[in-house]
Amino acid sequence: MSQPKKVLAISGSTRQDSSNHNLIKAIADLFINELEISIFESIANLPHFNPDDNNENVSSQVLDFRKQINDADGVLICTPEYAHGVPGILKNAIDWTVSTNDFSHKPTVLITASTDGRFGHTALLETLKVIEAENIEQLQLLISFVRTKINENKITDEKTLEEIKQLFNNFIKTIDSNPNT
Ligand SMILES: Cc1cc2nc3c(=O)[nH]c(=O)nc-3n(C[C@H](O)[C@H](O)[C@H](O)COP(=O)(O)O)c2cc1C
């Protein structure tokens, strides 16, 4: 059996008892033999994006974030939608990766898990496409009414569970066929 793939999980929610955090934990349990998922815990410590500090005088938090993406075989983004958009904290983090191409050809899963989530999902998918996240069109899932579909760290909705299994099998295939990993 091959080594578990290293996956960096980035959550768009910093809320205690977040559904998105619970979902990441549920996915980590489901794929415990295939994926080694670590959560990027410092998203709230990243400075506000400023192009002046993007290439020189880059903060250590930003350098660490970029390194964690580069060291991972793949990235999992799990996020709610806020006011029909992408949570500012997540968009801010992604903006720090644009000019350094950290997502370029990096196998990436996008899950929007929210009450509805359609608008934020579409916007973030477009951002991930433009920064060339690998196979992102296939590796995305919108989970609406998330709070009725997971509890603590278990996915209770059968259809969602099947969708997650299929999504992550595709993710693993994408990682396996990626020449950069
Ligand atoms: C400020 C704010 C705005 C929100 N706006 C939306 C929205 O536009 N669409 C939506 O689907 N849910 C919206 N929600 C509800 C979130 O989807 C819901 O709270 C979700 O569970 C948050 O994810 P979390 O549990 O991982 O924190 C909003 C919540 C907050 C706090």
mmCIF file with all atom_site columns, C-alpha atoms and ligand atoms in Angstrom:
data_model
loop_
_atom_site.group_PDB
_atom_site.id
_atom_site.type_symbol
_atom_site.label_atom_id
_atom_site.label_alt_id
_atom_site.label_comp_id
_atom_site.label_asym_id
_atom_site.label_entity_id
_atom_site.label_seq_id
_atom_site.pdbx_PDB_ins_code
_atom_site.Cartn_x
_atom_site.Cartn_y
_atom_site.Cartn_z
_atom_site.occupancy
_atom_site.B_iso_or_equiv
_atom_site.pdbx_formal_charge
_atom_site.auth_seq_id
_atom_site.auth_comp_id
_atom_site.auth_asym_id
_atom_site.auth_atom_id
_atom_site.pdbx_PDB_model_num
ATOM   1   C CA  . MET A 1 1   ? 0.000   0.000  0.000   1.00 0.00 ? 1   MET A CA  1
ATOM   2   C CA  . SER A 1 2   ? 1.322   3.452  -0.877  1.00 0.00 ? 2   SER A CA  1
ATOM   3   C CA  . GLN A 1 3   ? 2.075   6.151  1.690   1.00 0.00 ? 3   GLN A CA  1
ATOM   4   C CA  . PRO A 1 4   ? -0.868  8.400  2.700   1.00 0.00 ? 4   PRO A CA  1
ATOM   5   C CA  . LYS A 1 5   ? -0.986  11.592 0.630   1.00 0.00 ? 5   LYS A CA  1
ATOM   6   C CA  . LYS A 1 6   ? -0.242  14.789 2.508   1.00 0.00 ? 6   LYS A CA  1
ATOM   7   C CA  . VAL A 1 7   ? -3.233  17.131 2.374   1.00 0.00 ? 7   VAL A CA  1
ATOM   8   C CA  . LEU A 1 8   ? -3.424  20.664 3.734   1.00 0.00 ? 8   LEU A CA  1
ATOM   9   C CA  . ALA A 1 9   ? -6.984  21.537 4.799   1.00 0.00 ? 9   ALA A CA  1
ATOM   10  C CA  . ILE A 1 10  ? -7.987  25.197 4.816   1.00 0.00 ? 10  ILE A CA  1
ATOM   11  C CA  . SER A 1 11  ? -11.264 26.188 6.459   1.00 0.00 ? 11  SER A CA  1
ATOM   12  C CA  . GLY A 1 12  ? -13.115 29.397 5.673   1.00 0.00 ? 12  GLY A CA  1
ATOM   13  C CA  . SER A 1 13  ? -14.726 29.303 9.123   1.00 0.00 ? 13  SER A CA  1
ATOM   14  C CA  . THR A 1 14  ? -12.936 30.185 12.352  1.00 0.00 ? 14  THR A CA  1
ATOM   15  C CA  . ARG A 1 15  ? -16.061 29.485 14.409  1.00 0.00 ? 15  ARG A CA  1
ATOM   16  C CA  . GLN A 1 16  ? -15.864 27.106 17.360  1.00 0.00 ? 16  GLN A CA  1
ATOM   17  C CA  . ASP A 1 17  ? -17.985 24.051 16.574  1.00 0.00 ? 17  ASP A CA  1
ATOM   18  C CA  . SER A 1 18  ? -17.854 24.889 12.873  1.00 0.00 ? 18  SER A CA  1
ATOM   19  C CA  . SER A 1 19  ? -19.608 22.498 10.481  1.00 0.00 ? 19  SER A CA  1
ATOM   20  C CA  . ASN A 1 20  ? -16.711 22.932 8.078   1.00 0.00 ? 20  ASN A CA  1
ATOM   21  C CA  . HIS A 1 21  ? -14.179 21.877 10.734  1.00 0.00 ? 21  HIS A CA  1
ATOM   22  C CA  . ASN A 1 22  ? -16.377 18.907 11.599  1.00 0.00 ? 22  ASN A CA  1
ATOM   23  C CA  . LEU A 1 23  ? -16.574 17.978 7.941   1.00 0.00 ? 23  LEU A CA  1
ATOM   24  C CA  . ILE A 1 24  ? -12.778 18.080 7.594   1.00 0.00 ? 24  ILE A CA  1
ATOM   25  C CA  . LYS A 1 25  ? -12.489 15.796 10.639  1.00 0.00 ? 25  LYS A CA  1
ATOM   26  C CA  . ALA A 1 26  ? -15.102 13.410 9.200   1.00 0.00 ? 26  ALA A CA  1
ATOM   27  C CA  . ILE A 1 27  ? -13.220 13.245 5.891   1.00 0.00 ? 27  ILE A CA  1
ATOM   28  C CA  . ALA A 1 28  ? -9.917  12.657 7.716   1.00 0.00 ? 28  ALA A CA  1
ATOM   29  C CA  . ASP A 1 29  ? -11.532 9.705  9.554   1.00 0.00 ? 29  ASP A CA  1
ATOM   30  C CA  . LEU A 1 30  ? -13.078 8.263  6.380   1.00 0.00 ? 30  LEU A CA  1
ATOM   31  C CA  . PHE A 1 31  ? -9.773  8.353  4.478   1.00 0.00 ? 31  PHE A CA  1
ATOM   32  C CA  . ILE A 1 32  ? -7.433  7.679  7.370   1.00 0.00 ? 32  ILE A CA  1
ATOM   33  C CA  . ASN A 1 33  ? -5.431  5.099  5.377   1.00 0.00 ? 33  ASN A CA  1
ATOM   34  C CA  . GLU A 1 34  ? -5.173  7.141  2.184   1.00 0.00 ? 34  GLU A CA  1
ATOM   35  C CA  . LEU A 1 35  ? -4.816  10.750 3.338   1.00 0.00 ? 35  LEU A CA  1
ATOM   36  C CA  . GLU A 1 36  ? -2.847  12.516 6.061   1.00 0.00 ? 36  GLU A CA  1
ATOM   37  C CA  . ILE A 1 37  ? -4.915  15.664 6.522   1.00 0.00 ? 37  ILE A CA  1
ATOM   38  C CA  . SER A 1 38  ? -3.554  18.546 8.572   1.00 0.00 ? 38  SER A CA  1
ATOM   39  C CA  . ILE A 1 39  ? -5.526  21.726 9.161   1.00 0.00 ? 39  ILE A CA  1
ATOM   40  C CA  . PHE A 1 40  ? -3.938  25.115 8.494   1.00 0.00 ? 40  PHE A CA  1
ATOM   41  C CA  . GLU A 1 41  ? -4.559  26.578 11.939  1.00 0.00 ? 41  GLU A CA  1
ATOM   42  C CA  . SER A 1 42  ? -3.079  30.039 11.416  1.00 0.00 ? 42  SER A CA  1
ATOM   43  C CA  . ILE A 1 43  ? -5.431  31.502 8.828   1.00 0.00 ? 43  ILE A CA  1
ATOM   44  C CA  . ALA A 1 44  ? -6.563  34.219 11.262  1.00 0.00 ? 44  ALA A CA  1
ATOM   45  C CA  . ASN A 1 45  ? -2.926  35.261 11.809  1.00 0.00 ? 45  ASN A CA  1
ATOM   46  C CA  . LEU A 1 46  ? -2.228  36.064 8.172   1.00 0.00 ? 46  LEU A CA  1
ATOM   47  C CA  . PRO A 1 47  ? -1.864  39.816 7.601   1.00 0.00 ? 47  PRO A CA  1
ATOM   48  C CA  . HIS A 1 48  ? -4.242  41.642 5.307   1.00 0.00 ? 48  HIS A CA  1
ATOM   49  C CA  . PHE A 1 49  ? -3.112  41.175 1.731   1.00 0.00 ? 49  PHE A CA  1
ATOM   50  C CA  . ASN A 1 50  ? -0.940  44.017 0.478   1.00 0.00 ? 50  ASN A CA  1
ATOM   51  C CA  . PRO A 1 51  ? 0.823   43.772 -2.917  1.00 0.00 ? 51  PRO A CA  1
ATOM   52  C CA  . ASP A 1 52  ? 3.669   45.887 -1.501  1.00 0.00 ? 52  ASP A CA  1
ATOM   53  C CA  . ASP A 1 53  ? 4.556   43.058 0.913   1.00 0.00 ? 53  ASP A CA  1
ATOM   54  C CA  . ASN A 1 54  ? 4.062   40.241 -1.570  1.00 0.00 ? 54  ASN A CA  1
ATOM   55  C CA  . ASN A 1 55  ? 7.613   39.745 -2.896  1.00 0.00 ? 55  ASN A CA  1
ATOM   56  C CA  . GLU A 1 56  ? 9.898   41.553 -0.504  1.00 0.00 ? 56  GLU A CA  1
ATOM   57  C CA  . ASN A 1 57  ? 9.464   41.852 3.262   1.00 0.00 ? 57  ASN A CA  1
ATOM   58  C CA  . VAL A 1 58  ? 7.059   38.934 3.133   1.00 0.00 ? 58  VAL A CA  1
ATOM   59  C CA  . SER A 1 59  ? 5.811   38.096 6.617   1.00 0.00 ? 59  SER A CA  1
ATOM   60  C CA  . SER A 1 60  ? 6.815   34.793 8.202   1.00 0.00 ? 60  SER A CA  1
ATOM   61  C CA  . GLN A 1 61  ? 3.136   33.782 8.474   1.00 0.00 ? 61  GLN A CA  1
ATOM   62  C CA  . VAL A 1 62  ? 2.691   34.167 4.712   1.00 0.00 ? 62  VAL A CA  1
ATOM   63  C CA  . LEU A 1 63  ? 5.946   32.311 3.949   1.00 0.00 ? 63  LEU A CA  1
ATOM   64  C CA  . ASP A 1 64  ? 4.813   29.477 6.221   1.00 0.00 ? 64  ASP A CA  1
ATOM   65  C CA  . PHE A 1 65  ? 1.391   29.321 4.550   1.00 0.00 ? 65  PHE A CA  1
ATOM   66  C CA  . ARG A 1 66  ? 2.938   29.152 1.075   1.00 0.00 ? 66  ARG A CA  1
ATOM   67  C CA  . LYS A 1 67  ? 5.383   26.458 2.251   1.00 0.00 ? 67  LYS A CA  1
ATOM   68  C CA  . GLN A 1 68  ? 2.588   24.349 3.729   1.00 0.00 ? 68  GLN A CA  1
ATOM   69  C CA  . ILE A 1 69  ? 0.749   24.446 0.367   1.00 0.00 ? 69  ILE A CA  1
ATOM   70  C CA  . ASN A 1 70  ? 3.925   23.595 -1.551  1.00 0.00 ? 70  ASN A CA  1
ATOM   71  C CA  . ASP A 1 71  ? 4.819   20.726 0.797   1.00 0.00 ? 71  ASP A CA  1
ATOM   72  C CA  . ALA A 1 72  ? 1.358   19.143 0.470   1.00 0.00 ? 72  ALA A CA  1
ATOM   73  C CA  . ASP A 1 73  ? 0.374   16.653 -2.244  1.00 0.00 ? 73  ASP A CA  1
ATOM   74  C CA  . GLY A 1 74  ? -3.029  18.315 -2.359  1.00 0.00 ? 74  GLY A CA  1
ATOM   75  C CA  . VAL A 1 75  ? -5.194  20.986 -0.759  1.00 0.00 ? 75  VAL A CA  1
ATOM   76  C CA  . LEU A 1 76  ? -8.722  20.713 0.644   1.00 0.00 ? 76  LEU A CA  1
ATOM   77  C CA  . ILE A 1 77  ? -10.705 23.925 0.978   1.00 0.00 ? 77  ILE A CA  1
ATOM   78  C CA  . CYS A 1 78  ? -13.879 23.703 3.072   1.00 0.00 ? 78  CYS A CA  1
ATOM   79  C CA  . THR A 1 79  ? -15.874 26.843 3.556   1.00 0.00 ? 79  THR A CA  1
ATOM   80  C CA  . PRO A 1 80  ? -19.228 28.421 4.298   1.00 0.00 ? 80  PRO A CA  1
ATOM   81  C CA  . GLU A 1 81  ? -20.670 31.311 2.287   1.00 0.00 ? 81  GLU A CA  1
ATOM   82  C CA  . TYR A 1 82  ? -21.066 34.681 3.981   1.00 0.00 ? 82  TYR A CA  1
ATOM   83  C CA  . ALA A 1 83  ? -23.494 37.252 2.516   1.00 0.00 ? 83  ALA A CA  1
ATOM   84  C CA  . HIS A 1 84  ? -23.467 35.432 -0.834  1.00 0.00 ? 84  HIS A CA  1
ATOM   85  C CA  . GLY A 1 85  ? -19.680 35.637 -1.023  1.00 0.00 ? 85  GLY A CA  1
ATOM   86  C CA  . VAL A 1 86  ? -16.435 33.960 0.017   1.00 0.00 ? 86  VAL A CA  1
ATOM   87  C CA  . PRO A 1 87  ? -15.485 34.569 3.691   1.00 0.00 ? 87  PRO A CA  1
ATOM   88  C CA  . GLY A 1 88  ? -12.964 37.422 3.743   1.00 0.00 ? 88  GLY A CA  1
ATOM   89  C CA  . ILE A 1 89  ? -10.429 35.457 5.779   1.00 0.00 ? 89  ILE A CA  1
ATOM   90  C CA  . LEU A 1 90  ? -10.244 32.747 3.106   1.00 0.00 ? 90  LEU A CA  1
ATOM   91  C CA  . LYS A 1 91  ? -10.093 35.112 0.138   1.00 0.00 ? 91  LYS A CA  1
ATOM   92  C CA  . ASN A 1 92  ? -7.364  37.041 1.949   1.00 0.00 ? 92  ASN A CA  1
ATOM   93  C CA  . ALA A 1 93  ? -5.327  33.834 2.386   1.00 0.00 ? 93  ALA A CA  1
ATOM   94  C CA  . ILE A 1 94  ? -5.733  32.872 -1.276  1.00 0.00 ? 94  ILE A CA  1
ATOM   95  C CA  . ASP A 1 95  ? -4.742  36.355 -2.459  1.00 0.00 ? 95  ASP A CA  1
ATOM   96  C CA  . TRP A 1 96  ? -1.311  35.785 -0.834  1.00 0.00 ? 96  TRP A CA  1
ATOM   97  C CA  . THR A 1 97  ? -0.751  32.809 -3.175  1.00 0.00 ? 97  THR A CA  1
ATOM   98  C CA  . VAL A 1 98  ? -1.626  34.382 -6.517  1.00 0.00 ? 98  VAL A CA  1
ATOM   99  C CA  . SER A 1 99  ? 1.656   35.907 -7.671  1.00 0.00 ? 99  SER A CA  1
ATOM   100 C CA  . THR A 1 100 ? 3.690   32.998 -6.309  1.00 0.00 ? 100 THR A CA  1
ATOM   101 C CA  . ASN A 1 101 ? 1.527   30.414 -8.157  1.00 0.00 ? 101 ASN A CA  1
ATOM   102 C CA  . ASP A 1 102 ? 1.278   28.155 -5.121  1.00 0.00 ? 102 ASP A CA  1
ATOM   103 C CA  . PHE A 1 103 ? -1.984  26.612 -6.340  1.00 0.00 ? 103 PHE A CA  1
ATOM   104 C CA  . SER A 1 104 ? -0.821  26.178 -9.918  1.00 0.00 ? 104 SER A CA  1
ATOM   105 C CA  . HIS A 1 105 ? -1.249  22.450 -10.797 1.00 0.00 ? 105 HIS A CA  1
ATOM   106 C CA  . LYS A 1 106 ? -1.817  21.602 -7.136  1.00 0.00 ? 106 LYS A CA  1
ATOM   107 C CA  . PRO A 1 107 ? -4.612  19.015 -6.839  1.00 0.00 ? 107 PRO A CA  1
ATOM   108 C CA  . THR A 1 108 ? -7.296  20.911 -4.940  1.00 0.00 ? 108 THR A CA  1
ATOM   109 C CA  . VAL A 1 109 ? -10.748 20.036 -3.623  1.00 0.00 ? 109 VAL A CA  1
ATOM   110 C CA  . LEU A 1 110 ? -13.314 22.765 -3.014  1.00 0.00 ? 110 LEU A CA  1
ATOM   111 C CA  . ILE A 1 111 ? -16.244 22.014 -0.721  1.00 0.00 ? 111 ILE A CA  1
ATOM   112 C CA  . THR A 1 112 ? -18.678 24.777 0.109   1.00 0.00 ? 112 THR A CA  1
ATOM   113 C CA  . ALA A 1 113 ? -20.664 23.592 3.129   1.00 0.00 ? 113 ALA A CA  1
ATOM   114 C CA  . SER A 1 114 ? -23.204 26.205 4.054   1.00 0.00 ? 114 SER A CA  1
ATOM   115 C CA  . THR A 1 115 ? -26.905 26.903 4.507   1.00 0.00 ? 115 THR A CA  1
ATOM   116 C CA  . ASP A 1 116 ? -27.161 27.538 0.773   1.00 0.00 ? 116 ASP A CA  1
ATOM   117 C CA  . GLY A 1 117 ? -23.699 28.403 -0.556  1.00 0.00 ? 117 GLY A CA  1
ATOM   118 C CA  . ARG A 1 118 ? -24.285 28.698 -4.319  1.00 0.00 ? 118 ARG A CA  1
ATOM   119 C CA  . PHE A 1 119 ? -22.911 32.214 -4.776  1.00 0.00 ? 119 PHE A CA  1
ATOM   120 C CA  . GLY A 1 120 ? -19.746 31.777 -2.730  1.00 0.00 ? 120 GLY A CA  1
ATOM   121 C CA  . HIS A 1 121 ? -19.110 28.406 -4.360  1.00 0.00 ? 121 HIS A CA  1
ATOM   122 C CA  . THR A 1 122 ? -19.320 29.824 -7.888  1.00 0.00 ? 122 THR A CA  1
ATOM   123 C CA  . ALA A 1 123 ? -17.065 32.766 -7.004  1.00 0.00 ? 123 ALA A CA  1
ATOM   124 C CA  . LEU A 1 124 ? -14.415 30.611 -5.329  1.00 0.00 ? 124 LEU A CA  1
ATOM   125 C CA  . LEU A 1 125 ? -14.485 28.059 -8.123  1.00 0.00 ? 125 LEU A CA  1
ATOM   126 C CA  . GLU A 1 126 ? -13.738 30.852 -10.586 1.00 0.00 ? 126 GLU A CA  1
ATOM   127 C CA  . THR A 1 127 ? -10.836 32.071 -8.416  1.00 0.00 ? 127 THR A CA  1
ATOM   128 C CA  . LEU A 1 128 ? -9.393  28.553 -8.156  1.00 0.00 ? 128 LEU A CA  1
ATOM   129 C CA  . LYS A 1 129 ? -9.699  28.111 -11.925 1.00 0.00 ? 129 LYS A CA  1
ATOM   130 C CA  . VAL A 1 130 ? -7.837  31.312 -12.654 1.00 0.00 ? 130 VAL A CA  1
ATOM   131 C CA  . ILE A 1 131 ? -5.005  30.354 -10.284 1.00 0.00 ? 131 ILE A CA  1
ATOM   132 C CA  . GLU A 1 132 ? -4.832  26.944 -12.037 1.00 0.00 ? 132 GLU A CA  1
ATOM   133 C CA  . ALA A 1 133 ? -5.766  24.585 -9.207  1.00 0.00 ? 133 ALA A CA  1
ATOM   134 C CA  . GLU A 1 134 ? -5.466  21.124 -10.769 1.00 0.00 ? 134 GLU A CA  1
ATOM   135 C CA  . ASN A 1 135 ? -8.677  19.408 -11.939 1.00 0.00 ? 135 ASN A CA  1
ATOM   136 C CA  . ILE A 1 136 ? -10.797 21.817 -9.880  1.00 0.00 ? 136 ILE A CA  1
ATOM   137 C CA  . GLU A 1 137 ? -13.868 21.489 -12.168 1.00 0.00 ? 137 GLU A CA  1
ATOM   138 C CA  . GLN A 1 138 ? -14.157 17.801 -11.167 1.00 0.00 ? 138 GLN A CA  1
ATOM   139 C CA  . LEU A 1 139 ? -12.988 18.218 -7.577  1.00 0.00 ? 139 LEU A CA  1
ATOM   140 C CA  . GLN A 1 140 ? -15.754 20.405 -6.187  1.00 0.00 ? 140 GLN A CA  1
ATOM   141 C CA  . LEU A 1 141 ? -18.917 19.868 -4.187  1.00 0.00 ? 141 LEU A CA  1
ATOM   142 C CA  . LEU A 1 142 ? -21.622 22.152 -2.842  1.00 0.00 ? 142 LEU A CA  1
ATOM   143 C CA  . ILE A 1 143 ? -23.256 20.895 0.366   1.00 0.00 ? 143 ILE A CA  1
ATOM   144 C CA  . SER A 1 144 ? -26.305 23.017 1.172   1.00 0.00 ? 144 SER A CA  1
ATOM   145 C CA  . PHE A 1 145 ? -28.155 22.734 4.515   1.00 0.00 ? 145 PHE A CA  1
ATOM   146 C CA  . VAL A 1 146 ? -24.910 21.363 5.936   1.00 0.00 ? 146 VAL A CA  1
ATOM   147 C CA  . ARG A 1 147 ? -26.071 21.447 9.538   1.00 0.00 ? 147 ARG A CA  1
ATOM   148 C CA  . THR A 1 148 ? -28.691 18.773 8.753   1.00 0.00 ? 148 THR A CA  1
ATOM   149 C CA  . LYS A 1 149 ? -26.120 16.517 7.061   1.00 0.00 ? 149 LYS A CA  1
ATOM   150 C CA  . ILE A 1 150 ? -23.279 16.165 9.532   1.00 0.00 ? 150 ILE A CA  1
ATOM   151 C CA  . ASN A 1 151 ? -23.087 15.940 13.273  1.00 0.00 ? 151 ASN A CA  1
ATOM   152 C CA  . GLU A 1 152 ? -19.884 16.353 15.235  1.00 0.00 ? 152 GLU A CA  1
ATOM   153 C CA  . ASN A 1 153 ? -17.427 14.491 13.028  1.00 0.00 ? 153 ASN A CA  1
ATOM   154 C CA  . LYS A 1 154 ? -19.742 12.142 11.145  1.00 0.00 ? 154 LYS A CA  1
ATOM   155 C CA  . ILE A 1 155 ? -21.533 12.607 7.825   1.00 0.00 ? 155 ILE A CA  1
ATOM   156 C CA  . THR A 1 156 ? -25.099 11.475 8.526   1.00 0.00 ? 156 THR A CA  1
ATOM   157 C CA  . ASP A 1 157 ? -26.665 12.107 5.106   1.00 0.00 ? 157 ASP A CA  1
ATOM   158 C CA  . GLU A 1 158 ? -26.227 9.044  2.845   1.00 0.00 ? 158 GLU A CA  1
ATOM   159 C CA  . LYS A 1 159 ? -26.193 10.963 -0.447  1.00 0.00 ? 159 LYS A CA  1
ATOM   160 C CA  . THR A 1 160 ? -23.595 13.415 0.866   1.00 0.00 ? 160 THR A CA  1
ATOM   161 C CA  . LEU A 1 161 ? -21.482 10.536 2.146   1.00 0.00 ? 161 LEU A CA  1
ATOM   162 C CA  . GLU A 1 162 ? -21.492 8.900  -1.295  1.00 0.00 ? 162 GLU A CA  1
ATOM   163 C CA  . GLU A 1 163 ? -20.642 12.222 -2.979  1.00 0.00 ? 163 GLU A CA  1
ATOM   164 C CA  . ILE A 1 164 ? -17.728 12.722 -0.580  1.00 0.00 ? 164 ILE A CA  1
ATOM   165 C CA  . LYS A 1 165 ? -16.396 9.216  -1.223  1.00 0.00 ? 165 LYS A CA  1
ATOM   166 C CA  . GLN A 1 166 ? -16.521 9.734  -4.982  1.00 0.00 ? 166 GLN A CA  1
ATOM   167 C CA  . LEU A 1 167 ? -14.974 13.193 -4.720  1.00 0.00 ? 167 LEU A CA  1
ATOM   168 C CA  . PHE A 1 168 ? -12.025 11.967 -2.670  1.00 0.00 ? 168 PHE A CA  1
ATOM   169 C CA  . ASN A 1 169 ? -11.436 8.913  -4.843  1.00 0.00 ? 169 ASN A CA  1
ATOM   170 C CA  . ASN A 1 170 ? -11.117 11.364 -7.757  1.00 0.00 ? 170 ASN A CA  1
ATOM   171 C CA  . PHE A 1 171 ? -8.841  13.554 -5.642  1.00 0.00 ? 171 PHE A CA  1
ATOM   172 C CA  . ILE A 1 172 ? -6.525  10.615 -4.908  1.00 0.00 ? 172 ILE A CA  1
ATOM   173 C CA  . LYS A 1 173 ? -6.441  9.711  -8.620  1.00 0.00 ? 173 LYS A CA  1
ATOM   174 C CA  . THR A 1 174 ? -5.588  13.320 -9.467  1.00 0.00 ? 174 THR A CA  1
ATOM   175 C CA  . ILE A 1 175 ? -2.743  13.313 -6.931  1.00 0.00 ? 175 ILE A CA  1
ATOM   176 C CA  . ASP A 1 176 ? -1.460  9.964  -8.249  1.00 0.00 ? 176 ASP A CA  1
ATOM   177 C CA  . SER A 1 177 ? -1.392  11.230 -11.813 1.00 0.00 ? 177 SER A CA  1
ATOM   178 C CA  . ASN A 1 178 ? 0.179   14.575 -10.915 1.00 0.00 ? 178 ASN A CA  1
ATOM   179 C CA  . PRO A 1 179 ? 3.803   14.731 -12.107 1.00 0.00 ? 179 PRO A CA  1
ATOM   180 C CA  . ASN A 1 180 ? 4.627   17.258 -9.357  1.00 0.00 ? 180 ASN A CA  1
ATOM   181 C CA  . THR A 1 181 ? 3.816   14.892 -6.467  1.00 0.00 ? 181 THR A CA  1
HETATM 182 C C1  . LIG B 2 .   ? -22.263 36.803 8.715   1.00 0.00 ? 1   LIG B C1  1
HETATM 183 C C2  . LIG B 2 .   ? -22.906 35.550 8.167   1.00 0.00 ? 1   LIG B C2  1
HETATM 184 C C3  . LIG B 2 .   ? -23.432 35.563 6.903   1.00 0.00 ? 1   LIG B C3  1
HETATM 185 C C4  . LIG B 2 .   ? -23.980 34.411 6.366   1.00 0.00 ? 1   LIG B C4  1
HETATM 186 N N1  . LIG B 2 .   ? -24.420 34.435 5.080   1.00 0.00 ? 1   LIG B N1  1
HETATM 187 C C5  . LIG B 2 .   ? -24.779 33.269 4.490   1.00 0.00 ? 1   LIG B C5  1
HETATM 188 C C6  . LIG B 2 .   ? -25.073 33.225 3.100   1.00 0.00 ? 1   LIG B C6  1
HETATM 189 O O1  . LIG B 2 .   ? -25.042 34.204 2.389   1.00 0.00 ? 1   LIG B O1  1
HETATM 190 N N2  . LIG B 2 .   ? -25.380 32.027 2.574   1.00 0.00 ? 1   LIG B N2  1
HETATM 191 C C7  . LIG B 2 .   ? -25.402 30.872 3.301   1.00 0.00 ? 1   LIG B C7  1
HETATM 192 O O2  . LIG B 2 .   ? -25.606 29.807 2.745   1.00 0.00 ? 1   LIG B O2  1
HETATM 193 N N3  . LIG B 2 .   ? -25.168 30.906 4.629   1.00 0.00 ? 1   LIG B N3  1
HETATM 194 C C8  . LIG B 2 .   ? -24.847 32.051 5.239   1.00 0.00 ? 1   LIG B C8  1
HETATM 195 N N4  . LIG B 2 .   ? -24.563 32.089 6.587   1.00 0.00 ? 1   LIG B N4  1
HETATM 196 C C9  . LIG B 2 .   ? -24.809 30.877 7.400   1.00 0.00 ? 1   LIG B C9  1
HETATM 197 C C10 . LIG B 2 .   ? -23.684 29.879 7.330   1.00 0.00 ? 1   LIG B C10 1
HETATM 198 O O3  . LIG B 2 .   ? -23.798 29.154 6.133   1.00 0.00 ? 1   LIG B O3  1
HETATM 199 C C11 . LIG B 2 .   ? -23.782 28.884 8.473   1.00 0.00 ? 1   LIG B C11 1
HETATM 200 O O4  . LIG B 2 .   ? -23.708 29.572 9.683   1.00 0.00 ? 1   LIG B O4  1
HETATM 201 C C12 . LIG B 2 .   ? -22.694 27.837 8.373   1.00 0.00 ? 1   LIG B C12 1
HETATM 202 O O5  . LIG B 2 .   ? -22.977 26.787 9.250   1.00 0.00 ? 1   LIG B O5  1
HETATM 203 C C13 . LIG B 2 .   ? -21.359 28.452 8.711   1.00 0.00 ? 1   LIG B C13 1
HETATM 204 O O6  . LIG B 2 .   ? -20.334 27.470 8.572   1.00 0.00 ? 1   LIG B O6  1
HETATM 205 P P1  . LIG B 2 .   ? -19.571 26.941 9.852   1.00 0.00 ? 1   LIG B P1  1
HETATM 206 O O7  . LIG B 2 .   ? -20.583 26.108 10.635  1.00 0.00 ? 1   LIG B O7  1
HETATM 207 O O8  . LIG B 2 .   ? -18.488 26.093 9.310   1.00 0.00 ? 1   LIG B O8  1
HETATM 208 O O9  . LIG B 2 .   ? -19.091 28.102 10.646  1.00 0.00 ? 1   LIG B O9  1
HETATM 209 C C14 . LIG B 2 .   ? -24.046 33.226 7.137   1.00 0.00 ? 1   LIG B C14 1
HETATM 210 C C15 . LIG B 2 .   ? -23.537 33.242 8.447   1.00 0.00 ? 1   LIG B C15 1
HETATM 211 C C16 . LIG B 2 .   ? -22.962 34.377 8.951   1.00 0.00 ? 1   LIG B C16 1
HETATM 212 C C17 . LIG B 2 .   ? -22.381 34.334 10.339  1.00 0.00 ? 1   LIG B C17 1
#
